[in-house]
């Protein structure tokens, strides 16, 4: 069944508001096709384009994609540099199309290890899309869930010292305001490709009640139909948030 037919099966009233995707398996895809790892990353960009298109088409409001983790610096210098450049080039190349499609894009993650010029360039390019409200796209770049929590705790401590907040009033809501995802709903659905069954430091705080969906498909092969399959599976689940089973 092609993705257009699959879309018709979706319940438009029960879409996840926020979908987060761990795009994994580029290296294995390249090996399978007897190519260099880097070619797998390049091919992965095409899958990102399809994912954004189908998210707009379906009406997803928030989409977060894991592009580079705080742990990915452990890879070879060649691969790290390639990824940094690929992510920047893709942003620059796609921004006009993203803007046309009503996508509001921002990078979330730590700025620490990235150069000032990289960080400024990202903001400069993304800014062009900030009037949009059809789809909010977060690119998790130099992102680590633990780092995010630590940076939030540091900022909270600073604000407490400055008398801006009262620590005895700390709540989930206040914590949310200090995360990179401030003002956004938690991810309802987290998708991971390539058969790995772990979170790898993604959205550690925000995923407390997320539904997970795993597929063996390697990221460069992830297509629109597979995304709709994940949404359909999500719609068959009963989310209880600790309350009793309604069956
Ligand atoms: C995901 O693909 C992309 C990033 C982590 C940047 P991988 O590069 O992790 O691919 P595998 O897991 O080695 O196949
Ligand atoms: C997670 O994938 C990070 C991204 C997709 C950017 P990894 O391939 O880095 O995760 P591990 O090392 O297998 O857990
Ligand atoms: Mg991987």
CSV table of N, CA and C in Angstrom, one decimal, residues 21 46-48 50-51 54 191-193 213 215 217-228 230:
chain,number,residue,atom,x,y,z
A,21,UNK,N,12.3,11.6,16.3
A,21,UNK,CA,12.9,10.5,15.5
A,21,UNK,C,14.4,10.4,15.7
A,46,UNK,N,18.1,12.8,2.3
A,46,UNK,CA,16.9,12.6,1.5
A,46,UNK,C,15.7,12.1,2.3
A,47,UNK,N,16.1,11.2,3.2
A,47,UNK,CA,15.0,10.6,4.1
A,47,UNK,C,14.5,11.7,5.0
A,48,UNK,N,15.3,12.6,5.4
A,48,UNK,CA,14.8,13.7,6.3
A,48,UNK,C,13.8,14.6,5.5
A,50,UNK,N,11.9,13.7,3.1
A,50,UNK,CA,10.6,13.0,3.0
A,50,UNK,C,9.8,13.1,4.3
A,51,UNK,N,10.6,12.9,5.4
A,51,UNK,CA,9.9,12.9,6.7
A,51,UNK,C,9.3,14.3,7.0
A,54,UNK,N,6.1,14.7,4.7
A,54,UNK,CA,4.9,13.9,5.1
A,54,UNK,C,4.4,14.4,6.4
A,191,UNK,N,10.3,7.5,17.4
A,191,UNK,CA,10.6,6.5,16.4
A,191,UNK,C,12.1,6.3,16.4
A,192,UNK,N,12.6,5.0,16.3
A,192,UNK,CA,14.0,4.8,16.1
A,192,UNK,C,14.2,3.8,15.0
A,193,UNK,N,15.0,4.1,14.0
A,193,UNK,CA,15.3,3.1,12.9
A,193,UNK,C,16.5,2.3,13.2
A,213,UNK,N,8.4,3.4,19.0
A,213,UNK,CA,8.1,2.6,17.8
A,213,UNK,C,9.5,2.4,17.2
A,215,UNK,N,11.8,0.2,14.2
A,215,UNK,CA,11.8,-0.5,13.0
A,215,UNK,C,13.2,-0.9,12.6
A,217,UNK,N,14.3,-1.0,9.6
A,217,UNK,CA,14.7,-0.2,8.4
A,217,UNK,C,15.8,0.8,8.8
A,218,UNK,N,16.8,0.8,7.9
A,218,UNK,CA,17.9,1.7,8.1
A,218,UNK,C,17.5,3.1,7.7
A,219,UNK,N,18.0,4.2,8.4
A,219,UNK,CA,17.5,5.5,8.2
A,219,UNK,C,17.4,5.9,6.7
A,220,UNK,N,18.4,5.7,5.9
A,220,UNK,CA,18.3,6.2,4.5
A,220,UNK,C,17.1,5.5,3.7
A,221,UNK,N,16.6,4.4,4.2
A,221,UNK,CA,15.5,3.7,3.5
A,221,UNK,C,14.2,4.1,4.1
A,222,UNK,N,14.2,4.9,5.2
A,222,UNK,CA,12.9,5.2,5.8
A,222,UNK,C,12.1,6.1,4.9
A,223,UNK,N,10.9,5.7,4.6
A,223,UNK,CA,10.1,6.5,3.7
A,223,UNK,C,8.7,6.9,4.3
A,224,UNK,N,7.9,7.6,3.5
A,224,UNK,CA,6.7,8.2,3.9
A,224,UNK,C,5.7,7.1,4.5
A,225,UNK,N,5.7,6.0,3.7
A,225,UNK,CA,4.8,4.9,4.1
A,225,UNK,C,5.2,4.4,5.5
A,226,UNK,N,6.4,4.2,5.8
A,226,UNK,CA,6.9,3.7,7.1
A,226,UNK,C,6.5,4.7,8.2
A,227,UNK,N,6.6,5.9,7.9
A,227,UNK,CA,6.2,6.9,8.9
A,227,UNK,C,4.7,6.8,9.2
A,228,UNK,N,3.9,6.6,8.2
A,228,UNK,CA,2.4,6.5,8.4
A,228,UNK,C,2.1,5.2,9.2
A,230,UNK,N,4.0,3.9,11.4
A,230,UNK,CA,4.3,4.2,12.8
A,230,UNK,C,3.1,5.0,13.5
